[in-house]
Structure formats: C-alpha cells, structure tokens
Amino acid sequence: MVTLIPEASVICARVSHLRAKLPAYQSFSLHMDRMRICLLLFIVVLTVIGEDVCTNEDECANVANTDRYDRFAHYRDLITRGLRNNVDCAAGSCHCYDDQIDRNLRPFEEGIVKDMLPYGGRHVLYQIVDHKLYRSANCTFEARCSGVEHFLLKIVDQLPDVEFFLNDHDYPFISTYAEPKMVVFSFSTVVMLMGATGKDELTKFFLQTKDFLDIMYPAWSFWKGGPAIAPYPTGIGRWDLLRTTLSKEAAMWPWEMKKSKGFFRGSRTNKNRDPLILLSRRRPDLVRAEYTKNQAWKSSQDTLGMKAVKELPFEYNCRFKYLFNSAGVAASFRLRHLFLCRSLVFHIGDEWQEFFYSQLKPWVHYIPVKDDLSNVEELLQFARENDELVKQIADRGYNFIWDHLRMEDVECYWKTLLTRYATLLRFKVVKNPELMHVVGRYTKQKLFARHTAMSQLR
C-alpha cells in the first residue's frame, strides 16, 4: 500500500468533494479525471522515492546527515567536482604554465613574419642578439620596462636571437578580428569564457575564445612598479619580499583568529565594484568594503557619497577570512597577494586574465563571484555556514601561489615563452642600430667579474 504525499491527498479529496455536487454524467467524467490525477500523482511519488533510494554503500552512510533540500548543496557539489577534476602542477615544476603559452602562441603557429610586428607604434621594441638585450627608448613607464628587464637580463645568456614588441600600458591592443594580424606582448588580456553555467561551470577555463591576440607576459610588478599608493610610494614591486612578508603575517592571523566577514579596500577604478561597497553599507556585519582615492578622484561623489578612506598595506587583509578581488582598468595585481594571507579569495568576474590565472581553478583555489555580484551575499553566507570546507579552499589557494608563483617561476615563464616564440619567427633577427643596449645590475656584476678575471690573467 502506498500513502500519497499530503499535497496529493488534498488534491484527490477536493476532486471527490466537487464530484458529489455535480450531475451524474458530469460526476462520472470527473471521477475518471480524479482517477487519472491520482494515478499521475502515484507515478510521481514513486519516481521521487526512487530518486531517494541509496544504492552505494559508501554514500548511504552519509545520507542521514545530508539535507537534499539544502540551498548550499549546489556549491558543495561544485567543490567536490572541482577537486575530482583538478590536477595540480608537480612540486618544483618549471612548466606549470606551458599550456597558457601554447594557447597564446597557437594563433601564430603558421609563423610570424616581419610585417606582423607593429613598427612605428607606441609599443617598446626589444631585441636579443648574441645574448645581449636591446630596446627602443620610447618606454612610456620606465619602471615597467625595468621590471621586465630584470627577468630578461637573468636569462639572456640562455635565449636565442629574438625580436618582439612589448605593450607597457594596461590595456591589450591586438583585436582577434584585426587585419592584418599583429603580434604584441601584454601583461593582461581579456578572455571570454564559454559554457559558464550549469554543469559546465567547472570547465569554463578550458573553453576560451579570445577577443584579443596579445601574448601574455608576467607583469613588471613582480620586480618593480605597480600601483604607487601610500604604503608603497614607489610601487608594490618586489614580489619576492612581499611573499615573505605576507606569509609571516598569515601565520600571525590563523584562520580561527580572522574576522568572519568579507573585506575589500581599493579605489573606484571599475564601477563593477560598486555593489560590494553598497552591500557593505547595508550589511556591515557581512562585509567591510570601502573606496580609497585614485588619480581621478574629485569629490565624495567619486566614492559613492562617502569620505575616501586611507590606503592600507597588503598585510592588513590577513585579518579577515574572506577577501575580494576585482579587475580595475585591467587584471588586478591584488589577486596574487590576497592568496598569501591564507584567507578565502572571492574572485569577481573572470574575463581579465594574467598569465597564471588559468591554473587557478574555481571552487578549488577560490570562490568565483558573478560580474554583477548578484550572488555575493549568498556566497558569503555559504562560507560562514561551511567554515571548515572553505578553509580548505583558502589553504589550497595559498599553497598554489606559494609553490608555483615564485620568482623562479616567473623567470621560467619568460624563458619558455621567448624560446618557443623564437621558433615561430620567419625572419633573421638583425640588430637595430637605433636600439639602446640594456645593461642592468645583474649584467654589470657579471661584467665586473669577467673584467676582474681578465685582469688577473694579465
């Protein structure tokens, strides 16, 4: 005997009550309709019961503790599937980002001819000839070129002759649809991600269609430059030093001592950040988000009617469990620093990319947030109610950045990128006499050692 669910019983009873008030011929017709309705409900009940039957012995052990109507079950499922599909880079591997390099170079696999290089444009021309580095004098931001050259000078003895143009501005330049096809290196580019809903949410990083063909290189700010704000008046720079500083700060603020609320402090370089600021004013118990000044700031209207707050060093973020990253005018340099607080990173949007982003997986290393932040409040509630689960995400994010975004990884990326890029050149690189010879501190030390050795031989 099968007992109908309460809703089904009510429906059948109401149909019976109505049948009693009708003439015989209508009553008979309604009786048949009642039979059909009840039969349909019976089938539905059997289907629902069948779906609830546990067939796997290991899974059955946990059924009693699982609420199948839990509003956060979807997020936990995304984490489970993300971990199942994730393959981390091998420890100490120099080739963690080779797939990203392959994707960047694939549009040019038929070869790069001289006409594809933007001579006469605003980009900085670099050449490596006979293991010497040269560049044009038109670098718009000297600190940015210096930050790039730090790594190039360390590997110049290992590189073939090569020639490329480097974009030292924030925006990518080379549209996918531009003709003729041009070749430029940019630190950040825009990737449109396909299949970003439903069960495809976990695989969206692997289904990319690029609006830009710029080849990604590691940003100058790993060594020099970057945003010049009060705590870092000459730019954030020196990733090697900040790694150590942030790791020590994270140890001072273990997970159980962090505040269980979201935190963001930055300038209004992108209005997409506004919903987070407004949520903070409405739900200060949930998130603390405030705007600082930037170069475009004129009045409190530029900070949504509130006074701009002072800028803080990266270490301050480590006091909070949930940290927000959002693109500004391009990909934000903030992201890699947030992970080293060993806090849970909420990454807003995913179109703007740097070279290492593709190895960071949503729900494995961070929590993805919709561009319009329409799901941010629910995600914060999910994090609060699943503390141990999201702590594991925070730990994985920290470990990935600590293990696979070292200075030697940046150096390795440059070496692999330029070595593979050089194989695509369909012209001989001939030294341009108008270029300046770049001799940095690293090279000067080598030259001094060589001069000393030669003097001793005399």
PDB file of N, CA and C in Angstrom, residues 211-297:
ATOM      1  N   ASP A 211      39.034  37.661 -27.318  1.00  0.00           N
ATOM      2  CA  ASP A 211      38.748  38.870 -28.072  1.00  0.00           C
ATOM      3  C   ASP A 211      40.039  39.573 -28.465  1.00  0.00           C
ATOM      4  N   PHE A 212      41.151  39.187 -27.827  1.00  0.00           N
ATOM      5  CA  PHE A 212      42.443  39.793 -28.114  1.00  0.00           C
ATOM      6  C   PHE A 212      43.486  38.707 -28.351  1.00  0.00           C
ATOM      7  N   LEU A 213      44.451  39.028 -29.196  1.00  0.00           N
ATOM      8  CA  LEU A 213      45.519  38.082 -29.517  1.00  0.00           C
ATOM      9  C   LEU A 213      46.821  38.411 -28.795  1.00  0.00           C
ATOM     10  N   ASP A 214      46.803  39.391 -27.907  1.00  0.00           N
ATOM     11  CA  ASP A 214      48.015  39.752 -27.188  1.00  0.00           C
ATOM     12  C   ASP A 214      48.590  38.529 -26.473  1.00  0.00           C
ATOM     13  N   ILE A 215      49.901  38.395 -26.544  1.00  0.00           N
ATOM     14  CA  ILE A 215      50.606  37.301 -25.874  1.00  0.00           C
ATOM     15  C   ILE A 215      50.934  37.755 -24.453  1.00  0.00           C
ATOM     16  N   MET A 216      50.506  36.993 -23.468  1.00  0.00           N
ATOM     17  CA  MET A 216      50.672  37.429 -22.080  1.00  0.00           C
ATOM     18  C   MET A 216      52.090  37.208 -21.560  1.00  0.00           C
ATOM     19  N   TYR A 217      52.609  38.225 -20.911  1.00  0.00           N
ATOM     20  CA  TYR A 217      53.909  38.124 -20.239  1.00  0.00           C
ATOM     21  C   TYR A 217      53.723  38.476 -18.764  1.00  0.00           C
ATOM     22  N   PRO A 218      54.616  38.049 -17.875  1.00  0.00           N
ATOM     23  CA  PRO A 218      54.498  38.380 -16.451  1.00  0.00           C
ATOM     24  C   PRO A 218      54.650  39.883 -16.226  1.00  0.00           C
ATOM     25  N   ALA A 219      53.750  40.452 -15.471  1.00  0.00           N
ATOM     26  CA  ALA A 219      53.749  41.895 -15.247  1.00  0.00           C
ATOM     27  C   ALA A 219      55.051  42.369 -14.607  1.00  0.00           C
ATOM     28  N   TRP A 220      55.401  43.607 -14.916  1.00  0.00           N
ATOM     29  CA  TRP A 220      56.596  44.257 -14.370  1.00  0.00           C
ATOM     30  C   TRP A 220      56.592  44.292 -12.848  1.00  0.00           C
ATOM     31  N   SER A 221      55.381  44.284 -12.250  1.00  0.00           N
ATOM     32  CA  SER A 221      55.268  44.483 -10.804  1.00  0.00           C
ATOM     33  C   SER A 221      55.780  43.305  -9.988  1.00  0.00           C
ATOM     34  N   PHE A 222      56.176  42.214 -10.638  1.00  0.00           N
ATOM     35  CA  PHE A 222      56.828  41.141  -9.880  1.00  0.00           C
ATOM     36  C   PHE A 222      58.182  41.622  -9.348  1.00  0.00           C
ATOM     37  N   TRP A 223      58.728  42.651 -10.004  1.00  0.00           N
ATOM     38  CA  TRP A 223      60.007  43.186  -9.548  1.00  0.00           C
ATOM     39  C   TRP A 223      59.944  44.672  -9.213  1.00  0.00           C
ATOM     40  N   LYS A 224      59.246  45.454 -10.060  1.00  0.00           N
ATOM     41  CA  LYS A 224      59.280  46.904  -9.898  1.00  0.00           C
ATOM     42  C   LYS A 224      57.984  47.515 -10.419  1.00  0.00           C
ATOM     43  N   GLY A 225      57.680  48.723  -9.938  1.00  0.00           N
ATOM     44  CA  GLY A 225      56.495  49.413 -10.432  1.00  0.00           C
ATOM     45  C   GLY A 225      55.229  48.899  -9.778  1.00  0.00           C
ATOM     46  N   GLY A 226      54.149  48.939 -10.505  1.00  0.00           N
ATOM     47  CA  GLY A 226      52.853  48.611  -9.930  1.00  0.00           C
ATOM     48  C   GLY A 226      52.234  49.849  -9.312  1.00  0.00           C
ATOM     49  N   PRO A 227      51.035  49.741  -8.761  1.00  0.00           N
ATOM     50  CA  PRO A 227      50.352  50.908  -8.192  1.00  0.00           C
ATOM     51  C   PRO A 227      51.198  51.593  -7.124  1.00  0.00           C
ATOM     52  N   ALA A 228      51.350  52.906  -7.254  1.00  0.00           N
ATOM     53  CA  ALA A 228      52.073  53.696  -6.258  1.00  0.00           C
ATOM     54  C   ALA A 228      51.049  54.269  -5.286  1.00  0.00           C
ATOM     55  N   ILE A 229      50.880  53.622  -4.153  1.00  0.00           N
ATOM     56  CA  ILE A 229      49.929  54.068  -3.137  1.00  0.00           C
ATOM     57  C   ILE A 229      50.695  54.357  -1.851  1.00  0.00           C
ATOM     58  N   ALA A 230      50.013  54.924  -0.869  1.00  0.00           N
ATOM     59  CA  ALA A 230      50.690  55.392   0.342  1.00  0.00           C
ATOM     60  C   ALA A 230      51.621  54.358   0.976  1.00  0.00           C
ATOM     61  N   PRO A 231      51.192  53.111   1.163  1.00  0.00           N
ATOM     62  CA  PRO A 231      52.109  52.139   1.773  1.00  0.00           C
ATOM     63  C   PRO A 231      53.276  51.758   0.859  1.00  0.00           C
ATOM     64  N   TYR A 232      53.118  51.987  -0.458  1.00  0.00           N
ATOM     65  CA  TYR A 232      54.153  51.624  -1.431  1.00  0.00           C
ATOM     66  C   TYR A 232      54.344  52.798  -2.395  1.00  0.00           C
ATOM     67  N   PRO A 233      54.996  53.860  -1.952  1.00  0.00           N
ATOM     68  CA  PRO A 233      55.079  55.091  -2.756  1.00  0.00           C
ATOM     69  C   PRO A 233      55.809  54.934  -4.081  1.00  0.00           C
ATOM     70  N   THR A 234      56.667  53.946  -4.215  1.00  0.00           N
ATOM     71  CA  THR A 234      57.369  53.733  -5.489  1.00  0.00           C
ATOM     72  C   THR A 234      56.791  52.557  -6.262  1.00  0.00           C
ATOM     73  N   GLY A 235      55.661  52.032  -5.805  1.00  0.00           N
ATOM     74  CA  GLY A 235      55.042  50.879  -6.461  1.00  0.00           C
ATOM     75  C   GLY A 235      55.192  49.636  -5.599  1.00  0.00           C
ATOM     76  N   ILE A 236      54.300  48.681  -5.809  1.00  0.00           N
ATOM     77  CA  ILE A 236      54.312  47.498  -4.941  1.00  0.00           C
ATOM     78  C   ILE A 236      55.573  46.665  -5.134  1.00  0.00           C
ATOM     79  N   GLY A 237      55.916  46.337  -6.383  1.00  0.00           N
ATOM     80  CA  GLY A 237      57.175  45.681  -6.698  1.00  0.00           C
ATOM     81  C   GLY A 237      57.618  44.556  -5.769  1.00  0.00           C
ATOM     82  N   ARG A 238      58.806  44.047  -6.010  1.00  0.00           N
ATOM     83  CA  ARG A 238      59.494  43.055  -5.176  1.00  0.00           C
ATOM     84  C   ARG A 238      58.559  41.975  -4.626  1.00  0.00           C
ATOM     85  N   TRP A 239      58.027  41.186  -5.533  1.00  0.00           N
ATOM     86  CA  TRP A 239      57.176  40.060  -5.168  1.00  0.00           C
ATOM     87  C   TRP A 239      57.899  39.114  -4.227  1.00  0.00           C
ATOM     88  N   ASP A 240      59.192  38.950  -4.404  1.00  0.00           N
ATOM     89  CA  ASP A 240      59.951  38.041  -3.545  1.00  0.00           C
ATOM     90  C   ASP A 240      59.894  38.486  -2.083  1.00  0.00           C
ATOM     91  N   LEU A 241      59.975  39.793  -1.842  1.00  0.00           N
ATOM     92  CA  LEU A 241      59.923  40.299  -0.472  1.00  0.00           C
ATOM     93  C   LEU A 241      58.504  40.255   0.091  1.00  0.00           C
ATOM     94  N   LEU A 242      57.535  40.618  -0.733  1.00  0.00           N
ATOM     95  CA  LEU A 242      56.147  40.612  -0.274  1.00  0.00           C
ATOM     96  C   LEU A 242      55.658  39.198   0.034  1.00  0.00           C
ATOM     97  N   ARG A 243      56.143  38.222  -0.714  1.00  0.00           N
ATOM     98  CA  ARG A 243      55.779  36.827  -0.426  1.00  0.00           C
ATOM     99  C   ARG A 243      56.144  36.479   1.021  1.00  0.00           C
ATOM    100  N   THR A 244      57.350  36.818   1.396  1.00  0.00           N
ATOM    101  CA  THR A 244      57.819  36.505   2.746  1.00  0.00           C
ATOM    102  C   THR A 244      57.034  37.281   3.797  1.00  0.00           C
ATOM    103  N   THR A 245      56.827  38.576   3.526  1.00  0.00           N
ATOM    104  CA  THR A 245      56.093  39.417   4.475  1.00  0.00           C
ATOM    105  C   THR A 245      54.677  38.907   4.706  1.00  0.00           C
ATOM    106  N   LEU A 246      53.986  38.583   3.619  1.00  0.00           N
ATOM    107  CA  LEU A 246      52.598  38.131   3.729  1.00  0.00           C
ATOM    108  C   LEU A 246      52.490  36.753   4.374  1.00  0.00           C
ATOM    109  N   SER A 247      53.438  35.895   4.082  1.00  0.00           N
ATOM    110  CA  SER A 247      53.420  34.568   4.692  1.00  0.00           C
ATOM    111  C   SER A 247      53.592  34.666   6.208  1.00  0.00           C
ATOM    112  N   LYS A 248      54.456  35.559   6.648  1.00  0.00           N
ATOM    113  CA  LYS A 248      54.646  35.765   8.087  1.00  0.00           C
ATOM    114  C   LYS A 248      53.390  36.362   8.720  1.00  0.00           C
ATOM    115  N   GLU A 249      52.765  37.296   8.002  1.00  0.00           N
ATOM    116  CA  GLU A 249      51.543  37.919   8.522  1.00  0.00           C
ATOM    117  C   GLU A 249      50.416  36.896   8.626  1.00  0.00           C
ATOM    118  N   ALA A 250      50.334  36.013   7.628  1.00  0.00           N
ATOM    119  CA  ALA A 250      49.310  34.965   7.652  1.00  0.00           C
ATOM    120  C   ALA A 250      49.478  34.062   8.874  1.00  0.00           C
ATOM    121  N   ALA A 251      50.724  33.794   9.236  1.00  0.00           N
ATOM    122  CA  ALA A 251      50.984  32.952  10.409  1.00  0.00           C
ATOM    123  C   ALA A 251      50.541  33.644  11.702  1.00  0.00           C
ATOM    124  N   MET A 252      50.550  34.975  11.702  1.00  0.00           N
ATOM    125  CA  MET A 252      50.117  35.737  12.875  1.00  0.00           C
ATOM    126  C   MET A 252      48.590  35.802  12.984  1.00  0.00           C
ATOM    127  N   TRP A 253      47.918  35.519  11.858  1.00  0.00           N
ATOM    128  CA  TRP A 253      46.453  35.559  11.838  1.00  0.00           C
ATOM    129  C   TRP A 253      45.920  34.229  11.314  1.00  0.00           C
ATOM    130  N   PRO A 254      46.022  33.164  12.107  1.00  0.00           N
ATOM    131  CA  PRO A 254      45.483  31.868  11.671  1.00  0.00           C
ATOM    132  C   PRO A 254      43.972  31.963  11.469  1.00  0.00           C
ATOM    133  N   TRP A 255      43.422  30.995  10.776  1.00  0.00           N
ATOM    134  CA  TRP A 255      42.014  31.019  10.372  1.00  0.00           C
ATOM    135  C   TRP A 255      41.063  31.323  11.537  1.00  0.00           C
ATOM    136  N   GLU A 256      41.272  30.677  12.666  1.00  0.00           N
ATOM    137  CA  GLU A 256      40.340  30.829  13.783  1.00  0.00           C
ATOM    138  C   GLU A 256      40.398  32.222  14.408  1.00  0.00           C
ATOM    139  N   MET A 257      41.452  32.999  14.115  1.00  0.00           N
ATOM    140  CA  MET A 257      41.559  34.354  14.655  1.00  0.00           C
ATOM    141  C   MET A 257      41.083  35.417  13.670  1.00  0.00           C
ATOM    142  N   LYS A 258      40.874  35.049  12.439  1.00  0.00           N
ATOM    143  CA  LYS A 258      40.428  36.015  11.436  1.00  0.00           C
ATOM    144  C   LYS A 258      38.963  36.391  11.671  1.00  0.00           C
ATOM    145  N   LYS A 259      38.586  37.590  11.250  1.00  0.00           N
ATOM    146  CA  LYS A 259      37.195  38.030  11.337  1.00  0.00           C
ATOM    147  C   LYS A 259      36.381  37.350  10.245  1.00  0.00           C
ATOM    148  N   SER A 260      35.205  36.857  10.625  1.00  0.00           N
ATOM    149  CA  SER A 260      34.359  36.122   9.679  1.00  0.00           C
ATOM    150  C   SER A 260      33.500  37.082   8.858  1.00  0.00           C
ATOM    151  N   LYS A 261      34.150  37.930   8.113  1.00  0.00           N
ATOM    152  CA  LYS A 261      33.443  38.839   7.223  1.00  0.00           C
ATOM    153  C   LYS A 261      34.318  39.134   6.011  1.00  0.00           C
ATOM    154  N   GLY A 262      33.693  39.637   4.956  1.00  0.00           N
ATOM    155  CA  GLY A 262      34.437  39.974   3.754  1.00  0.00           C
ATOM    156  C   GLY A 262      35.164  41.294   3.918  1.00  0.00           C
ATOM    157  N   PHE A 263      36.233  41.463   3.127  1.00  0.00           N
ATOM    158  CA  PHE A 263      36.998  42.715   3.200  1.00  0.00           C
ATOM    159  C   PHE A 263      37.486  43.112   1.817  1.00  0.00           C
ATOM    160  N   PHE A 264      37.320  44.396   1.525  1.00  0.00           N
ATOM    161  CA  PHE A 264      37.890  44.977   0.305  1.00  0.00           C
ATOM    162  C   PHE A 264      38.180  46.441   0.569  1.00  0.00           C
ATOM    163  N   ARG A 265      39.344  46.875   0.153  1.00  0.00           N
ATOM    164  CA  ARG A 265      39.672  48.295   0.189  1.00  0.00           C
ATOM    165  C   ARG A 265      40.498  48.611  -1.047  1.00  0.00           C
ATOM    166  N   GLY A 266      39.988  49.511  -1.867  1.00  0.00           N
ATOM    167  CA  GLY A 266      40.670  49.875  -3.102  1.00  0.00           C
ATOM    168  C   GLY A 266      39.981  51.057  -3.743  1.00  0.00           C
ATOM    169  N   SER A 267      40.519  51.526  -4.835  1.00  0.00           N
ATOM    170  CA  SER A 267      39.952  52.696  -5.499  1.00  0.00           C
ATOM    171  C   SER A 267      38.864  52.285  -6.482  1.00  0.00           C
ATOM    172  N   ARG A 268      38.113  53.270  -6.933  1.00  0.00           N
ATOM    173  CA  ARG A 268      36.987  53.009  -7.831  1.00  0.00           C
ATOM    174  C   ARG A 268      37.449  53.056  -9.286  1.00  0.00           C
ATOM    175  N   THR A 269      38.414  52.219  -9.619  1.00  0.00           N
ATOM    176  CA  THR A 269      38.898  52.151 -10.996  1.00  0.00           C
ATOM    177  C   THR A 269      37.927  51.405 -11.893  1.00  0.00           C
ATOM    178  N   ASN A 270      36.968  50.731 -11.283  1.00  0.00           N
ATOM    179  CA  ASN A 270      35.968  49.989 -12.044  1.00  0.00           C
ATOM    180  C   ASN A 270      34.647  50.056 -11.273  1.00  0.00           C
ATOM    181  N   LYS A 271      33.602  50.553 -11.921  1.00  0.00           N
ATOM    182  CA  LYS A 271      32.308  50.711 -11.247  1.00  0.00           C
ATOM    183  C   LYS A 271      31.662  49.371 -10.907  1.00  0.00           C
ATOM    184  N   ASN A 272      32.197  48.289 -11.446  1.00  0.00           N
ATOM    185  CA  ASN A 272      31.674  46.969 -11.095  1.00  0.00           C
ATOM    186  C   ASN A 272      31.872  46.656  -9.615  1.00  0.00           C
ATOM    187  N   ARG A 273      32.735  47.434  -8.971  1.00  0.00           N
ATOM    188  CA  ARG A 273      32.968  47.226  -7.541  1.00  0.00           C
ATOM    189  C   ARG A 273      31.875  47.860  -6.677  1.00  0.00           C
ATOM    190  N   ASP A 274      31.065  48.723  -7.268  1.00  0.00           N
ATOM    191  CA  ASP A 274      30.061  49.475  -6.503  1.00  0.00           C
ATOM    192  C   ASP A 274      29.115  48.589  -5.691  1.00  0.00           C
ATOM    193  N   PRO A 275      28.567  47.500  -6.261  1.00  0.00           N
ATOM    194  CA  PRO A 275      27.634  46.684  -5.468  1.00  0.00           C
ATOM    195  C   PRO A 275      28.237  46.157  -4.171  1.00  0.00           C
ATOM    196  N   LEU A 276      29.532  45.878  -4.180  1.00  0.00           N
ATOM    197  CA  LEU A 276      30.175  45.383  -2.962  1.00  0.00           C
ATOM    198  C   LEU A 276      30.235  46.488  -1.907  1.00  0.00           C
ATOM    199  N   ILE A 277      30.549  47.708  -2.344  1.00  0.00           N
ATOM    200  CA  ILE A 277      30.591  48.842  -1.421  1.00  0.00           C
ATOM    201  C   ILE A 277      29.209  49.089  -0.822  1.00  0.00           C
ATOM    202  N   LEU A 278      28.187  49.034  -1.664  1.00  0.00           N
ATOM    203  CA  LEU A 278      26.820  49.270  -1.199  1.00  0.00           C
ATOM    204  C   LEU A 278      26.339  48.152  -0.274  1.00  0.00           C
ATOM    205  N   LEU A 279      26.736  46.915  -0.562  1.00  0.00           N
ATOM    206  CA  LEU A 279      26.393  45.808   0.331  1.00  0.00           C
ATOM    207  C   LEU A 279      27.022  46.022   1.701  1.00  0.00           C
ATOM    208  N   SER A 280      28.235  46.526   1.719  1.00  0.00           N
ATOM    209  CA  SER A 280      28.927  46.782   2.981  1.00  0.00           C
ATOM    210  C   SER A 280      28.167  47.799   3.829  1.00  0.00           C
ATOM    211  N   ARG A 281      27.578  48.794   3.178  1.00  0.00           N
ATOM    212  CA  ARG A 281      26.826  49.811   3.924  1.00  0.00           C
ATOM    213  C   ARG A 281      25.493  49.258   4.429  1.00  0.00           C
ATOM    214  N   ARG A 282      24.941  48.322   3.690  1.00  0.00           N
ATOM    215  CA  ARG A 282      23.668  47.716   4.080  1.00  0.00           C
ATOM    216  C   ARG A 282      23.861  46.579   5.076  1.00  0.00           C
ATOM    217  N   ARG A 283      24.956  45.815   4.909  1.00  0.00           N
ATOM    218  CA  ARG A 283      25.224  44.655   5.768  1.00  0.00           C
ATOM    219  C   ARG A 283      26.654  44.724   6.314  1.00  0.00           C
ATOM    220  N   PRO A 284      26.933  45.697   7.193  1.00  0.00           N
ATOM    221  CA  PRO A 284      28.296  45.798   7.739  1.00  0.00           C
ATOM    222  C   PRO A 284      28.711  44.575   8.547  1.00  0.00           C
ATOM    223  N   ASP A 285      27.734  43.770   8.955  1.00  0.00           N
ATOM    224  CA  ASP A 285      28.046  42.539   9.675  1.00  0.00           C
ATOM    225  C   ASP A 285      28.607  41.472   8.751  1.00  0.00           C
ATOM    226  N   LEU A 286      28.377  41.646   7.435  1.00  0.00           N
ATOM    227  CA  LEU A 286      28.747  40.624   6.461  1.00  0.00           C
ATOM    228  C   LEU A 286      30.030  40.967   5.710  1.00  0.00           C
ATOM    229  N   VAL A 287      30.210  42.238   5.396  1.00  0.00           N
ATOM    230  CA  VAL A 287      31.374  42.634   4.606  1.00  0.00           C
ATOM    231  C   VAL A 287      31.773  44.070   4.941  1.00  0.00           C
ATOM    232  N   ARG A 288      33.064  44.315   4.889  1.00  0.00           N
ATOM    233  CA  ARG A 288      33.598  45.663   5.070  1.00  0.00           C
ATOM    234  C   ARG A 288      34.320  46.038   3.781  1.00  0.00           C
ATOM    235  N   ALA A 289      33.715  46.916   3.015  1.00  0.00           N
ATOM    236  CA  ALA A 289      34.275  47.310   1.720  1.00  0.00           C
ATOM    237  C   ALA A 289      34.214  48.827   1.598  1.00  0.00           C
ATOM    238  N   GLU A 290      35.345  49.439   1.277  1.00  0.00           N
ATOM    239  CA  GLU A 290      35.428  50.902   1.238  1.00  0.00           C
ATOM    240  C   GLU A 290      36.328  51.345   0.092  1.00  0.00           C
ATOM    241  N   TYR A 291      36.020  52.532  -0.415  1.00  0.00           N
ATOM    242  CA  TYR A 291      36.799  53.104  -1.510  1.00  0.00           C
ATOM    243  C   TYR A 291      37.878  54.049  -0.981  1.00  0.00           C
ATOM    244  N   THR A 292      39.040  53.970  -1.614  1.00  0.00           N
ATOM    245  CA  THR A 292      40.114  54.936  -1.397  1.00  0.00           C
ATOM    246  C   THR A 292      40.122  55.914  -2.568  1.00  0.00           C
ATOM    247  N   LYS A 293      40.964  56.911  -2.500  1.00  0.00           N
ATOM    248  CA  LYS A 293      41.096  57.850  -3.614  1.00  0.00           C
ATOM    249  C   LYS A 293      41.949  57.231  -4.719  1.00  0.00           C
ATOM    250  N   ASN A 294      41.754  57.736  -5.933  1.00  0.00           N
ATOM    251  CA  ASN A 294      42.686  57.447  -7.020  1.00  0.00           C
ATOM    252  C   ASN A 294      42.950  58.741  -7.775  1.00  0.00           C
ATOM    253  N   GLN A 295      43.679  58.665  -8.866  1.00  0.00           N
ATOM    254  CA  GLN A 295      44.064  59.881  -9.586  1.00  0.00           C
ATOM    255  C   GLN A 295      42.866  60.642 -10.137  1.00  0.00           C
ATOM    256  N   ALA A 296      41.757  59.945 -10.372  1.00  0.00           N
ATOM    257  CA  ALA A 296      40.574  60.590 -10.948  1.00  0.00           C
ATOM    258  C   ALA A 296      39.639  61.156  -9.874  1.00  0.00           C
ATOM    259  N   TRP A 297      39.960  60.957  -8.597  1.00  0.00           N
ATOM    260  CA  TRP A 297      39.067  61.376  -7.520  1.00  0.00           C
ATOM    261  C   TRP A 297      38.952  62.900  -7.458  1.00  0.00           C
TER     262      TRP A 297
END
